[in-house]
Short mmCIF file of C-alpha atoms in Angstrom, two decimals:
data_model
loop_
_atom_site.label_atom_id
_atom_site.label_comp_id
_atom_site.label_asym_id
_atom_site.label_seq_id
_atom_site.Cartn_x
_atom_site.Cartn_y
_atom_site.Cartn_z
CA ALA S 1 -0.12 0.14 -0.11
CA ILE S 2 0.98 3.34 -1.04
CA ARG S 3 2.12 5.52 2.69
CA MET S 4 1.13 8.61 3.06
CA THR S 5 2.81 10.99 5.63
CA GLN S 6 2.45 14.50 6.41
CA SER S 7 4.24 17.28 7.99
CA PRO S 8 3.88 18.96 10.93
CA SER S 9 2.17 16.86 12.77
CA SER S 10 0.72 19.80 14.43
CA LEU S 11 1.11 23.73 14.31
CA SER S 12 0.19 26.62 16.10
CA ALA S 13 -0.65 29.81 14.28
CA SER S 14 -2.38 32.72 14.63
CA THR S 15 -5.27 34.26 12.65
CA GLY S 16 -4.16 36.31 9.47
CA ASP S 17 -1.19 33.20 9.55
CA ARG S 18 0.23 31.93 5.93
CA VAL S 19 0.23 28.38 6.70
CA THR S 20 1.36 25.22 4.76
CA ILE S 21 1.28 21.59 5.25
CA THR S 22 2.65 19.13 3.18
CA CYS S 23 2.01 15.87 2.20
CA ARG S 24 4.51 12.93 0.67
CA ALA S 25 3.59 10.05 -0.86
CA SER S 26 6.45 6.55 -0.76
CA GLN S 27 5.27 6.00 -4.65
CA GLY S 28 4.71 8.48 -7.15
CA ILE S 29 0.18 9.24 -7.28
CA SER S 30 0.11 11.68 -10.20
CA SER S 31 -2.38 14.09 -9.30
CA TYR S 32 -4.40 11.72 -7.26
CA LEU S 33 -4.36 13.86 -4.14
CA ALA S 34 -7.33 15.17 -1.75
CA TRP S 35 -7.38 17.35 0.82
CA TYR S 36 -9.53 17.12 4.06
CA GLN S 37 -10.56 19.47 6.57
CA GLN S 38 -12.13 17.91 9.76
CA LYS S 39 -13.23 19.77 12.82
CA PRO S 40 -13.84 18.08 16.28
CA GLY S 41 -17.22 16.09 16.65
CA ASN S 42 -17.84 16.57 12.53
CA ALA S 43 -17.25 14.20 9.22
CA PRO S 44 -14.84 14.81 7.07
CA LYS S 45 -15.06 17.82 4.43
CA LEU S 46 -13.61 17.75 0.56
CA LEU S 47 -11.26 20.60 0.15
CA ILE S 48 -9.45 20.23 -2.80
CA TYR S 49 -9.01 17.40 -5.24
CA GLY S 50 -6.63 16.65 -8.10
CA ALA S 51 -3.80 17.88 -6.08
CA SER S 52 -5.08 21.64 -6.86
CA THR S 53 -8.57 21.72 -7.55
CA LEU S 54 -10.82 23.67 -5.14
CA HIS S 55 -13.82 21.90 -4.13
CA SER S 56 -17.36 23.75 -4.90
CA GLY S 57 -18.04 25.99 -2.24
CA VAL S 58 -14.07 26.40 -0.58
CA PRO S 59 -12.82 29.53 0.22
CA SER S 60 -10.45 30.58 -1.97
CA ARG S 61 -7.91 31.05 0.76
CA PHE S 62 -7.14 27.45 0.04
CA SER S 63 -5.04 25.99 -2.27
CA GLY S 64 -3.33 22.81 -3.33
CA SER S 65 -0.40 22.24 -5.41
CA GLY S 66 2.40 19.34 -6.51
CA SER S 67 2.47 16.38 -7.94
CA GLY S 68 4.22 12.72 -8.01
CA THR S 69 5.14 12.16 -4.71
CA ASP S 70 4.79 15.75 -2.91
CA PHE S 71 2.09 18.05 -2.13
CA THR S 72 1.67 21.01 -0.53
CA LEU S 73 -2.21 22.69 1.51
CA THR S 74 -1.46 26.18 1.63
CA ILE S 75 -4.12 28.57 3.95
CA SER S 76 -3.14 31.79 2.66
CA SER S 77 -4.83 33.99 5.54
CA LEU S 78 -5.58 31.89 8.63
CA GLN S 79 -9.38 32.56 9.78
CA SER S 80 -11.06 31.02 13.11
CA GLU S 81 -12.72 28.81 11.16
CA ASP S 82 -9.95 27.06 10.07
CA PHE S 83 -8.29 25.70 13.04
CA ALA S 84 -9.37 21.64 12.40
CA THR S 85 -7.53 19.16 11.44
CA TYR S 86 -6.40 18.04 7.90
CA TYR S 87 -5.86 15.12 5.89
CA CYS S 88 -4.36 14.01 2.69
CA GLN S 89 -5.21 11.46 0.77
CA GLN S 90 -4.52 9.54 -2.33
CA TYR S 91 -6.47 7.69 -4.77
CA TYR S 92 -3.66 6.40 -6.95
CA ASN S 93 -3.66 2.59 -6.04
CA TYR S 94 -6.28 0.39 -3.80
CA PRO S 95 -6.64 0.27 -1.02
CA PHE S 96 -6.59 4.31 -1.47
CA THR S 97 -4.76 5.74 1.94
CA PHE S 98 -4.80 8.92 4.23
CA GLY S 99 -2.08 11.10 5.62
CA PRO S 100 -1.75 11.13 9.49
CA GLY S 101 -3.44 14.60 9.82
CA THR S 102 -2.01 17.87 10.65
CA LYS S 103 -3.76 19.38 13.74
CA VAL S 104 -3.59 23.30 13.32
CA ASP S 105 -4.84 25.38 16.62
CA ILE S 106 -4.10 28.60 18.00
CA GLU M 1 -28.56 18.88 -2.45
CA VAL M 2 -27.05 15.28 -2.30
CA GLN M 3 -27.41 13.82 1.05
CA LEU M 4 -26.10 10.73 3.07
CA VAL M 5 -27.84 10.05 6.00
CA GLN M 6 -26.59 7.30 8.51
CA SER M 7 -28.20 5.07 10.80
CA GLY M 8 -27.72 5.61 14.78
CA ALA M 9 -25.20 5.24 16.97
CA GLU M 10 -25.05 1.32 18.19
CA VAL M 11 -23.57 -0.11 21.64
CA LYS M 12 -22.73 -3.99 20.83
CA LYS M 13 -21.33 -6.49 23.05
CA PRO M 14 -18.06 -8.17 21.00
CA GLY M 15 -19.48 -11.74 19.24
CA GLU M 16 -22.33 -9.92 18.44
CA SER M 17 -23.00 -9.09 14.43
CA LEU M 18 -24.02 -5.61 13.05
CA LYS M 19 -25.20 -3.47 10.07
CA ILE M 20 -25.22 -0.13 9.74
CA SER M 21 -27.14 1.91 7.07
CA CYS M 22 -26.00 4.87 4.79
CA LYS M 23 -29.10 5.94 2.77
CA ALA M 24 -28.38 8.50 0.22
CA SER M 25 -30.00 11.10 -1.73
CA GLY M 26 -30.00 13.76 -3.96
CA TYR M 27 -28.00 11.68 -6.81
CA SER M 28 -28.17 8.51 -8.91
CA PHE M 29 -27.20 5.91 -6.56
CA ILE M 30 -26.57 3.29 -9.10
CA ASP M 31 -24.16 5.62 -11.02
CA TYR M 32 -21.33 6.40 -8.20
CA TRP M 33 -18.80 4.38 -6.11
CA ILE M 34 -19.25 5.09 -1.92
CA GLY M 35 -17.26 4.06 0.34
CA TRP M 36 -16.72 3.66 4.22
CA VAL M 37 -13.98 5.18 6.36
CA ARG M 38 -13.24 4.38 9.96
CA GLN M 39 -11.87 6.57 12.73
CA MET M 40 -10.62 5.45 15.95
CA PRO M 41 -11.49 7.32 18.85
CA GLY M 42 -8.95 10.26 19.14
CA LYS M 43 -7.01 8.78 16.00
CA GLY M 44 -6.96 10.03 12.08
CA LEU M 45 -8.80 8.46 9.22
CA GLU M 46 -8.79 5.18 7.66
CA TRP M 47 -9.93 3.85 4.14
CA MET M 48 -12.01 0.52 4.04
CA GLY M 49 -12.90 0.22 0.55
CA ILE M 50 -16.06 0.93 -1.27
CA ILE M 51 -19.15 -0.56 -3.18
CA TYR M 52 -20.41 0.18 -7.08
CA PRO M 53 -24.00 0.11 -6.12
CA ALA M 54 -24.97 -0.76 -9.93
CA ASP M 55 -23.66 -4.14 -9.95
CA SER M 56 -21.86 -4.58 -6.23
CA GLU M 57 -18.71 -4.64 -7.30
CA THR M 58 -16.25 -4.04 -4.03
CA ARG M 59 -12.93 -3.35 -3.31
CA TYR M 60 -11.43 -3.78 0.16
CA SER M 61 -8.62 -2.68 2.03
CA PRO M 62 -6.63 -5.22 3.28
CA SER M 63 -6.88 -4.50 6.70
CA PHE M 64 -10.69 -5.11 6.61
CA GLN M 65 -10.96 -7.62 4.30
CA GLY M 66 -12.94 -10.50 5.51
CA GLN M 67 -13.67 -8.38 8.51
CA VAL M 68 -16.62 -6.49 7.24
CA THR M 69 -19.17 -6.70 4.35
CA PHE M 70 -20.33 -4.09 1.83
CA SER M 71 -23.62 -4.47 0.28
CA ALA M 72 -25.80 -1.72 -1.49
CA ASP M 73 -29.74 -2.19 -1.79
CA LYS M 74 -30.59 -0.17 -4.81
CA SER M 75 -34.15 -0.05 -4.59
CA ILE M 76 -33.95 2.09 -1.13
CA ASN M 77 -30.85 3.79 -2.50
CA THR M 78 -28.85 2.43 0.95
CA ALA M 79 -25.43 0.78 1.26
CA TYR M 80 -24.41 -1.19 4.06
CA LEU M 81 -21.60 -1.96 6.40
CA GLN M 82 -22.08 -4.96 7.96
CA TRP M 83 -19.98 -7.18 10.54
CA ARG M 84 -20.55 -10.86 11.67
CA SER M 85 -18.64 -10.84 15.21
CA LEU M 86 -17.41 -7.52 16.65
CA LYS M 87 -14.68 -7.25 18.47
CA ALA M 88 -13.89 -4.22 21.03
CA SER M 89 -11.58 -2.85 18.43
CA ASP M 90 -14.39 -2.19 16.24
CA THR M 91 -15.50 0.29 18.08
CA ALA M 92 -15.02 3.55 16.16
CA MET M 93 -16.99 6.22 14.28
CA TYR M 94 -17.68 5.01 10.90
CA TYR M 95 -18.29 7.33 8.50
CA CYS M 96 -19.90 6.46 4.36
CA ALA M 97 -19.24 8.86 1.96
CA VAL M 98 -19.79 8.73 -2.43
CA GLN M 99 -17.00 9.59 -4.92
CA ARG M 100 -16.85 12.25 -7.13
CA GLY M 101 -17.04 9.72 -10.06
CA ASP M 102 -18.41 6.54 -11.68
CA THR M 103 -14.29 5.24 -12.13
CA GLY M 104 -13.59 3.80 -9.00
CA PHE M 105 -10.53 6.18 -8.51
CA ASP M 106 -11.91 9.03 -6.90
CA ASP M 107 -11.97 11.56 -3.77
CA PHE M 108 -14.94 11.11 -1.58
CA GLN M 109 -16.83 14.96 -2.48
CA PHE M 110 -19.72 14.35 0.00
CA TRP M 111 -19.54 12.70 3.64
CA GLY M 112 -22.27 11.48 5.83
CA ARG M 113 -22.33 12.16 9.61
CA GLY M 114 -21.13 8.96 10.97
CA THR M 115 -22.35 6.08 12.59
CA LEU M 116 -20.28 5.54 16.42
CA VAL M 117 -20.20 1.94 17.07
CA THR M 118 -18.76 1.20 20.63
CA VAL M 119 -18.50 -2.41 21.33
CA SER M 120 -18.15 -3.73 25.09
CA SER M 121 -18.96 -6.31 27.23
#
């Protein structure tokens, strides 16, 4: 199975900060990479698919980039509602796998 | 509007069987792969697998193959996740989610709210 890693595992930031989260795949996955946001007590929500395409309704302060094995999720100006855990997921090979998550808190 | 409505929380004893459901609406149920994701208490997301409701073709993660069964009832737009014999380690939140496309190689575009399964003697 393809192993997904994320860094950092957690970070502390302030409203207005630019935040970057990295996701790495153990083998090339082209652009078959999605990012999800999960707030405590809630189901995950899709943010980005195809490594860089914003899901409908997701604010433009979120962006994704990368292909192959290295990917990034960037939040250009952190808002209070963005404090959450972020997961990457590859859907290139079965079994699809998630990264361990990055918790963004104050 | 796409909706995935999951069945309510369950409390079971080890060795008991269980079937939880995920009722879909707002899209053509048979045309999109629907999957299951486990989240153990305080842990991350684990991809369990997917099912294609049109013909019940399945893809299981090796970690869950043989431990659970996916099924789907096209007549009522509902997907199911089933255990024959629960273990305490099955205690978790289980989410259903529908993929974006019909290839089987897609992200999960929409998610249910989850079903909490607690297994305790």
